Structures are given as C-alpha cells and as structure tokens.
Coordinates of C-alpha atoms in Angstrom, one line a residue:
Chain A
M94 CA 108.8 100.1 196.9
K95 CA 106.2 102.8 196.1
K96 CA 108.9 105.0 194.6
I97 CA 110.0 102.2 192.3
F98 CA 106.4 101.6 191.2
Y99 CA 105.9 105.2 190.4
A100 CA 109.2 105.4 188.6
L101 CA 108.3 102.4 186.5
L102 CA 104.8 103.8 185.8
L103 CA 106.3 107.1 184.7
S104 CA 108.9 105.4 182.5
V105 CA 106.1 103.3 180.8
T106 CA 104.0 106.4 180.2
L107 CA 107.0 108.4 178.8
I108 CA 108.0 105.5 176.5
G109 CA 104.4 105.1 175.4
A110 CA 104.2 108.8 174.6
A111 CA 107.5 108.7 172.9
I112 CA 106.5 105.9 170.5
A113 CA 103.0 107.3 169.9
D114 CA 101.8 107.8 166.3
T115 CA 100.6 111.2 165.1
R116 CA 97.5 112.0 163.2
Y117 CA 97.5 115.0 160.9
S118 CA 94.1 116.3 159.9
M119 CA 94.2 118.5 156.8
R120 CA 91.6 120.7 155.1
V121 CA 91.8 120.7 151.3
D122 CA 89.9 122.5 148.7
G123 CA 88.9 121.0 145.3
L124 CA 88.3 117.4 146.2
A125 CA 85.5 116.3 143.8
C126 CA 85.5 112.6 143.3
P127 CA 87.4 109.3 144.0
Y128 CA 89.9 110.2 141.2
C129 CA 91.0 113.1 143.5
A130 CA 91.0 111.0 146.6
Y131 CA 93.1 108.3 144.9
G132 CA 95.5 110.9 143.5
I133 CA 96.2 112.3 147.0
E134 CA 96.3 108.8 148.4
K135 CA 98.9 107.8 145.9
K136 CA 101.1 110.8 146.7
L137 CA 100.8 110.4 150.5
N138 CA 101.6 106.7 150.2
Q139 CA 105.0 107.8 148.8
V140 CA 105.8 109.7 152.0
E141 CA 107.9 107.7 154.4
G142 CA 106.2 106.8 157.7
V143 CA 102.6 107.2 156.5
T144 CA 100.7 104.2 157.8
D145 CA 97.1 105.2 157.3
I146 CA 95.2 107.6 155.0
D147 CA 91.5 108.5 155.3
I148 CA 89.9 111.0 152.9
D149 CA 86.4 112.4 153.4
L150 CA 85.4 113.9 150.0
N151 CA 82.3 115.5 151.4
K152 CA 84.1 117.4 154.2
G153 CA 87.3 118.1 152.2
L154 CA 89.2 116.5 155.0
V155 CA 92.4 114.4 154.7
S156 CA 93.5 112.4 157.7
V157 CA 97.0 110.9 157.8
I158 CA 98.6 108.8 160.5
V159 CA 102.4 108.7 160.6
T160 CA 104.7 106.6 162.7
E161 CA 106.7 107.9 165.7
G162 CA 109.4 110.3 164.7
V163 CA 107.9 111.3 161.4
E164 CA 106.9 114.9 161.0
L165 CA 104.8 116.4 158.2
S166 CA 105.4 120.0 157.6
E167 CA 102.9 122.5 156.2
P168 CA 105.1 123.6 153.2
E169 CA 105.7 119.9 152.4
M170 CA 101.9 119.2 152.4
E171 CA 101.1 122.4 150.5
K172 CA 103.4 121.3 147.7
L173 CA 102.1 117.7 147.8
F174 CA 98.5 118.8 147.5
D175 CA 99.4 121.4 144.9
D176 CA 101.1 118.8 142.8
A177 CA 98.0 116.6 143.1
G178 CA 95.9 119.5 141.9
F179 CA 94.3 120.7 145.1
T180 CA 94.6 123.6 147.5
F181 CA 95.9 122.9 151.0
R182 CA 94.1 125.1 153.6
S183 CA 95.2 124.0 157.1
M184 CA 96.6 121.2 159.2
E185 CA 96.1 120.1 162.8
K186 CA 98.3 117.7 164.6
E187 CA 97.3 115.2 167.3
T188 CA 99.2 112.5 169.1
I189 CA 97.3 109.2 169.3
Chain B
M1292 CA 60.0 152.7 118.8
P1293 CA 61.2 150.6 115.9
M1294 CA 64.7 150.8 117.4
R1295 CA 63.4 149.5 120.7
K1296 CA 61.6 146.7 118.9
T1297 CA 64.8 145.7 117.1
I1298 CA 66.7 145.7 120.4
T1299 CA 64.0 143.5 122.0
V1300 CA 64.0 141.0 119.1
A1301 CA 67.8 140.9 119.1
T1302 CA 67.9 140.4 122.9
V1303 CA 65.4 137.6 122.6
A1304 CA 67.3 136.0 119.7
I1305 CA 70.6 136.2 121.5
S1306 CA 69.1 134.8 124.8
A1307 CA 67.5 131.9 122.9
L1308 CA 70.8 131.2 121.2
L1309 CA 72.6 131.2 124.5
L1310 CA 70.0 129.1 126.2
Q1311 CA 70.1 126.6 123.3
S1312 CA 73.8 126.4 123.6
C1313 CA 73.4 125.8 127.3
G1314 CA 71.1 122.9 126.8
A1315 CA 68.1 124.7 128.3
F1316 CA 65.9 123.6 125.4
N1317 CA 66.9 120.0 125.6
W1318 CA 64.2 117.5 126.3
N1319 CA 64.3 113.8 126.6
Q1320 CA 64.3 112.4 123.0
E1321 CA 64.0 109.0 124.5
A1322 CA 62.3 107.7 127.7
P1323 CA 64.7 107.2 130.7
Y1324 CA 65.8 103.7 131.4
T1325 CA 64.4 101.7 134.3
Q1326 CA 66.5 99.9 136.9
V1327 CA 65.7 96.2 136.8
M1328 CA 68.3 94.7 139.1
A1329 CA 71.0 95.7 141.6
W1330 CA 73.3 93.9 143.9
G1331 CA 76.2 94.4 146.3
E1332 CA 77.1 96.1 149.5
K1333 CA 80.3 97.3 151.2
G1334 CA 82.8 94.6 152.2
D1335 CA 85.6 92.4 151.0
Q1336 CA 83.7 89.1 150.5
P1337 CA 82.6 87.7 147.2
G1338 CA 79.7 89.9 145.9
Q1339 CA 80.7 92.8 148.2
F1340 CA 82.6 95.9 147.0
N1341 CA 84.8 98.6 148.4
D1342 CA 84.7 101.4 145.8
P1343 CA 83.5 99.9 142.5
T1344 CA 85.1 102.1 139.9
G1345 CA 84.8 100.3 136.6
I1346 CA 82.5 97.9 134.8
A1347 CA 82.6 96.0 131.5
V1348 CA 80.4 93.2 130.1
T1349 CA 80.6 90.3 127.7
A1350 CA 77.6 88.4 126.3
T1351 CA 77.3 86.3 129.5
E1352 CA 79.3 88.1 132.3
V1353 CA 79.7 91.4 134.2
F1354 CA 83.2 92.4 135.2
V1355 CA 83.7 94.9 138.1
A1356 CA 86.8 96.8 139.2
D1357 CA 86.6 96.5 143.0
A1358 CA 89.1 99.3 143.6
R1359 CA 89.9 99.2 147.3
N1360 CA 89.8 95.5 147.4
S1361 CA 92.4 95.5 144.5
R1362 CA 90.5 92.9 142.5
I1363 CA 88.2 92.1 139.6
Q1364 CA 85.0 90.4 140.4
V1365 CA 82.9 88.6 137.8
F1366 CA 79.2 87.9 137.9
D1367 CA 76.6 86.3 135.6
K1368 CA 73.9 88.5 134.2
N1369 CA 71.7 87.7 137.3
G1370 CA 74.2 89.0 139.7
N1371 CA 75.5 85.6 140.9
F1372 CA 79.2 85.7 141.8
R1373 CA 81.4 83.6 139.5
R1374 CA 85.0 84.4 140.3
S1375 CA 87.5 87.0 141.2
F1376 CA 91.1 87.6 140.2
G1377 CA 93.9 90.1 140.1
Q1378 CA 94.7 90.5 143.8
D1379 CA 98.4 89.6 143.1
Q1380 CA 98.7 92.2 140.3
L1381 CA 96.3 95.0 140.9
E1382 CA 96.6 98.0 143.2
R1383 CA 93.9 100.5 142.2
P1384 CA 91.9 99.2 139.2
M1385 CA 89.8 101.8 137.4
N1386 CA 87.6 101.9 134.3
L1387 CA 87.5 98.5 132.6
S1388 CA 87.1 97.6 128.9
I1389 CA 86.9 94.4 127.0
A1390 CA 88.1 93.8 123.4
N1391 CA 89.8 91.0 121.5
E1392 CA 88.8 88.5 124.2
R1393 CA 90.9 90.5 126.7
L1394 CA 90.1 92.5 129.8
Y1395 CA 92.0 95.8 130.0
V1396 CA 92.6 97.2 133.6
P1397 CA 94.3 100.6 134.0
D1398 CA 96.0 100.8 137.4
Y1399 CA 95.9 104.3 138.9
F1400 CA 98.6 103.5 141.4
K1401 CA 101.0 101.2 139.4
D1402 CA 100.8 103.4 136.3
V1403 CA 100.3 100.4 133.9
V1404 CA 97.4 98.9 132.0
H1405 CA 97.0 95.2 133.1
V1406 CA 95.8 92.7 130.5
F1407 CA 93.9 89.6 131.5
S1408 CA 92.2 86.9 129.6
I1409 CA 88.4 86.8 130.1
D1410 CA 88.8 83.8 132.4
G1411 CA 91.2 85.8 134.6
R1412 CA 94.6 84.6 133.5
Y1413 CA 97.2 87.4 133.8
L1414 CA 98.7 88.1 130.4
T1415 CA 100.8 91.3 130.7
A1416 CA 101.1 94.8 131.9
I1417 CA 101.5 97.5 129.3
E1418 CA 103.7 100.4 130.3
S1419 CA 104.3 103.4 128.3
E1420 CA 107.8 104.4 127.1
D1421 CA 106.9 107.8 128.5
P1422 CA 105.4 106.6 131.8
F1423 CA 101.7 106.9 132.5
N1424 CA 100.7 109.0 135.5
S1425 CA 97.6 107.5 137.0
P1426 CA 95.8 106.0 134.0
A1427 CA 92.1 105.6 134.6
G1428 CA 90.6 104.4 131.3
A1429 CA 91.8 102.3 128.3
S1430 CA 90.2 101.1 125.1
A1431 CA 91.8 98.7 122.7
F1432 CA 91.9 98.7 118.9
A1433 CA 91.7 95.4 117.0
D1434 CA 95.5 95.2 116.8
G1435 CA 95.8 95.3 120.6
S1436 CA 97.2 98.8 120.7
L1437 CA 95.5 101.0 123.3
L1438 CA 94.1 104.4 123.8
V1439 CA 94.7 105.4 127.4
A1440 CA 93.2 108.2 129.4
D1441 CA 96.2 109.2 131.4
T1442 CA 94.5 111.2 134.1
Y1443 CA 97.3 112.9 136.0
G1444 CA 99.3 113.0 132.8
Q1445 CA 96.6 115.3 131.4
R1446 CA 96.7 113.4 128.1
V1447 CA 95.3 110.6 125.9
V1448 CA 98.0 108.3 124.7
H1449 CA 97.9 105.7 121.9
V1450 CA 100.4 103.0 122.8
S1451 CA 101.4 99.7 121.1
T1452 CA 101.2 96.4 122.9
E1453 CA 104.9 97.0 123.6
G1454 CA 104.3 100.4 125.1
E1455 CA 105.7 102.4 122.2
I1456 CA 103.9 105.7 121.8
R1457 CA 102.1 106.1 118.5
N1458 CA 100.3 109.4 119.2
I1459 CA 99.6 111.7 122.1
W1460 CA 96.8 114.3 122.6
S1461 CA 97.9 116.4 125.6
G1462 CA 97.7 119.7 127.3
K1463 CA 95.9 120.9 130.4
G1464 CA 93.2 123.5 129.6
I1465 CA 89.6 124.1 128.6
W1466 CA 90.0 124.7 124.9
S1467 CA 89.3 122.2 122.2
G1468 CA 91.8 119.2 122.3
E1469 CA 92.9 120.1 125.8
F1470 CA 92.1 118.1 128.9
N1471 CA 91.5 118.6 132.6
Y1472 CA 92.0 115.2 134.2
P1473 CA 90.7 112.9 131.5
T1474 CA 89.2 109.8 133.1
D1475 CA 88.2 107.4 130.3
V1476 CA 88.2 106.9 126.6
A1477 CA 86.0 104.9 124.2
I1478 CA 86.7 103.9 120.7
S1479 CA 83.8 104.3 118.3
P1480 CA 83.0 101.4 116.0
K1481 CA 82.5 104.1 113.3
G1482 CA 86.2 105.1 113.8
G1483 CA 87.5 107.8 116.0
F1484 CA 87.1 108.0 119.8
Y1485 CA 85.5 109.9 122.7
V1486 CA 87.2 111.2 125.8
A1487 CA 85.6 111.6 129.2
D1488 CA 87.2 115.0 130.0
G1489 CA 86.7 114.6 133.7
Y1490 CA 87.1 117.9 135.4
N1491 CA 86.3 119.9 132.2
D1492 CA 82.8 118.5 132.7
R1493 CA 82.5 117.5 129.0
V1494 CA 83.0 114.9 126.3
Q1495 CA 85.5 115.5 123.5
Q1496 CA 85.2 113.6 120.2
F1497 CA 88.1 112.9 117.8
N1498 CA 87.9 111.3 114.3
A1499 CA 89.8 108.2 113.0
N1500 CA 92.8 110.4 112.1
G1501 CA 92.9 111.7 115.6
E1502 CA 91.6 115.1 114.7
Y1503 CA 89.4 117.0 117.1
V1504 CA 85.7 116.9 116.0
R1505 CA 83.6 118.4 118.7
K1506 CA 83.0 118.8 122.4
W1507 CA 79.9 118.9 124.5
G1508 CA 78.8 119.5 128.1
G1509 CA 77.5 122.9 129.5
P1510 CA 77.8 126.2 127.6
F1511 CA 80.2 125.7 124.7
G1512 CA 81.8 122.8 126.5
L1513 CA 84.1 125.1 128.3
N1514 CA 84.3 123.7 131.8
I1515 CA 81.0 125.0 133.2
Y1516 CA 79.3 122.3 135.2
G1517 CA 75.6 122.0 136.1
P1518 CA 72.6 119.7 136.5
F1519 CA 70.8 120.5 133.3
K1520 CA 70.3 118.0 130.5
G1521 CA 73.4 117.6 128.5
W1522 CA 75.5 119.3 131.2
F1523 CA 77.9 117.4 133.4
A1524 CA 79.5 117.6 136.8
T1525 CA 82.6 115.5 136.7
V1526 CA 82.7 112.9 133.9
T1527 CA 84.1 109.6 135.1
S1528 CA 83.3 107.0 132.5
I1529 CA 82.3 106.7 128.8
T1530 CA 81.3 103.9 126.5
V1531 CA 79.7 103.5 123.1
G1532 CA 76.5 101.3 122.7
P1533 CA 75.7 98.9 119.9
E1534 CA 74.0 101.5 117.9
G1535 CA 76.8 104.0 118.2
N1536 CA 75.2 106.0 121.0
V1537 CA 77.4 107.4 123.7
F1538 CA 76.8 106.7 127.4
V1539 CA 78.5 109.0 129.9
A1540 CA 78.8 108.7 133.7
D1541 CA 78.0 112.1 135.1
F1542 CA 79.2 111.4 138.6
Y1543 CA 78.2 114.5 140.6
N1544 CA 74.8 114.5 139.0
D1545 CA 74.3 110.9 140.0
R1546 CA 73.3 109.9 136.5
I1547 CA 74.2 108.3 133.2
Q1548 CA 73.5 110.5 130.1
K1549 CA 72.9 109.1 126.7
F1550 CA 73.8 110.9 123.5
T1551 CA 73.8 110.2 119.8
S1552 CA 77.2 109.7 118.2
D1553 CA 77.2 113.4 117.4
G1554 CA 76.6 114.5 121.0
I1555 CA 72.8 115.1 120.7
Y1556 CA 71.2 114.5 124.1
L1557 CA 68.8 111.6 124.2
T1558 CA 68.0 110.7 127.8
S1559 CA 69.4 110.3 131.3
F1560 CA 68.8 108.0 134.3
G1561 CA 70.4 107.1 137.7
N1562 CA 70.0 106.8 141.4
S1563 CA 70.8 109.2 144.2
S1564 CA 72.2 107.6 147.4
G1565 CA 70.6 107.9 150.8
K1566 CA 74.2 108.0 152.1
P1567 CA 76.7 110.9 151.6
G1568 CA 78.5 110.6 148.3
Q1569 CA 77.7 110.2 144.6
T1570 CA 76.5 107.2 142.7
E1571 CA 76.9 106.5 139.0
I1572 CA 80.7 106.4 138.4
A1573 CA 81.1 103.8 135.6
V1574 CA 79.0 102.5 132.7
A1575 CA 79.0 99.6 130.3
V1576 CA 76.5 98.6 127.6
D1577 CA 75.5 95.2 126.4
G1578 CA 75.0 94.0 122.8
D1579 CA 71.2 94.1 123.4
G1580 CA 71.3 97.7 124.8
T1581 CA 71.1 96.8 128.5
V1582 CA 73.1 99.3 130.5
W1583 CA 75.2 98.3 133.5
T1584 CA 76.4 100.8 136.0
A1585 CA 78.7 100.9 139.0
N1586 CA 77.1 102.8 141.9
F1587 CA 80.0 104.2 144.0
A1588 CA 78.3 105.5 147.1
D1589 CA 76.1 102.4 147.6
N1590 CA 78.7 99.8 146.5
H1591 CA 76.1 98.5 144.0
I1592 CA 76.1 97.1 140.5
E1593 CA 72.9 98.1 138.6
K1594 CA 71.2 96.8 135.5
W1595 CA 69.1 99.2 133.4
R1596 CA 66.7 98.5 130.5
P1597 CA 65.1 101.0 128.2
K1598 CA 61.5 101.8 129.2
K1599 CA 59.0 100.0 126.9
K1600 CA 57.1 102.5 124.8

C-alpha cells in the first residue's frame, strides 16, 4: 500500500515538474522609457508560448514566462533585442 | 604678451559660443507653471490608470490614453470621470490628438491609427500602404490626412485617410532630417510641423513644404542629452499651444519644456515621483493656455496654469 502511495506521489511530482512553466530573466542595456518596454513587449508577444512579460526599466531586467516545452535560446533573444534596438547581456532560466 | 591676450580672448569667445549653443546661458523667459490639480492612481477602474501615455483636450473634456488598460478615459475639466471607450479596438494606445471633431489614437501594437468621434464612436482604423511599425503619435490636417510619428519605422509619414502615402521623412541618424525613434508629431497652425525626435533628445521643425527648418535640444541638437534648460533626455510628446508656442514632454528630466515657435526656450515645469520611474510623458494645451500632462510613474493626470505675474 505504502509503495503504491509513494509511486503515485512520485508520478504526481514528476508530472508537475514536466508541465512546469519556465521563467527567463534577461539583462538588457539601453532601456530608456515605456516606448522601449512596449517595443520589446510587442516582439516577445509574437514568440509562441510566451504567457507573461514583465519589464523593469530601472533595473534593465526583462522577465518572460513561457509554457512547458517552450525554450528560449540566447541567440534568438540576442536577435530579438537587437531588432528592437537594445543590447542583450545575459539570461537566467528558472523552472516555476 | 599680445599673442597670449589674443589666445585668451579667443578661448573665452569660443567657450562662450559653445556654452551658448549648449543652452548654458538660457534662463527662464517666463515664470514656471503651477500645478493646480491632479487625479488618478494605478488600477483598472474608472479614474484609475495603468500607464497613461497620451493626453488631448477639447474645450470641455480631457482624453487620456490608458495604455495597459487598452482604453481611452474621458474626464471633465475638474477630473470627474465621464466615460471610457475603445477596449474592443485598442491594444496599446499612445499619444493622442484631436482635430476635425475626431480623436486620433495611434496603436503601438496594432500598427494603425484608430479614429473615434469625440463621444467615443469608433469610426475607422487608418493603415498605411507601407505598414506602420509601432506608431506613437499622429496629428491631422484639415482634410483628415495624417502626419504619423512611426516610432520603430524611424520615420514620419503623411498618409491620406485611405492610407495612401503622400510623403515620408525617414532615416535613422542624428543629422538634420534624420530620426532616432520619433515619438510624436504636432502640426503648427502657422504651417509646417514639429517632430519629437525621441532618442535623439531633440525637436525637429519642418516648414509647410516639408523642408527641414531647424532642430534644438542639447549642443547643436545632435543627440546629446542632459538636464539643462533647453536640453532633453528622451522626448516623448509634443504639442503646439494657442499662441504657437511649442510644449515638449522631456521624460527623463521629469518636466515639460516650453519654447517659442522658433525653438527659443521659455520655461519648464513638472513633478518628480517619489516612486521609481519618470513622470511627464505626454502634454496637451487648452485654448486658454492651461497645460494638461500625463504623469507616467504616478498614474496621474495633472493640470498646470501659468504663474500670475
């Protein structure tokens, strides 16, 4: 009985982990005003799987949440920010 | 010795010329304005805002682009909420303008300029035959054709009501007639127009034939930002007052600056926020000279009057 319980618990945990969303936190240079933030937001909204975008102008930080299975790559983000007129610096990934 | 004297005089003269061109000798030609009213806070209820980015006025009402709530809110001149509209059409409304009994709303995300009647009826969306790329400001001529500050397009476009292009001023750069994310445009009643050349930290003026006239903001108007009088740090909105004076939202300096129609500095005023972020993002002027501003960081609408002498 105990074995079944632990097996179930493990399955639930694994399934939970498998469908977890991912948050990408990116440092960007050149963010100056809402016009910048909206420009980035517009471009990120066109990326499939993006569900939430938060931009902190003062810290130069762009936080993006994507659905399970969606991966953002550094070269892809570097191009996106370059096209939007900004310089991509770094990216951190975190499962949430 | 005479040689040394000549060099000193020349140095002083050149320094004075440079300082003058940099606005260092500017002083307030007029007294600053006084804030007489403010309203608003962050939220999505009537009278609340989530990123106010544009403002326009009629004789009786104040129109606000409530960007993240994707709507236009309308108030009387005492700040009382009257109505809101546009949530079915707007995505990210920016600088507003009113002309010909119409409200013009550039949409940064949908790449069109929406046109509403003053009472909020949706009339049309003007698209350009060469598509806009994040338009942020629009100003209408008497025939309904529009000048549009196409921010990511790095250009100003004159389009007919059908979206046919009549003229384009384009090119990214710092030299005369070039732009660096233009954010707004204002038609002068004397003919010609002014462009808020956003990240070039300057204003550019064009005549009625569309020819470049002058630019101002920082040393030689060449993308050098700063806090001094007549300098800018990201220009986000521009409008022309009833006497032909030019009012400019100088976002990163938290102020509105007022100039003559020829770009001579007159005065400045604005609020800093106690919160992180900048304040004065958009400006409109009444027929009686009252100035209305959208304060971005505080989600406020502010009313300003000239100080009595």
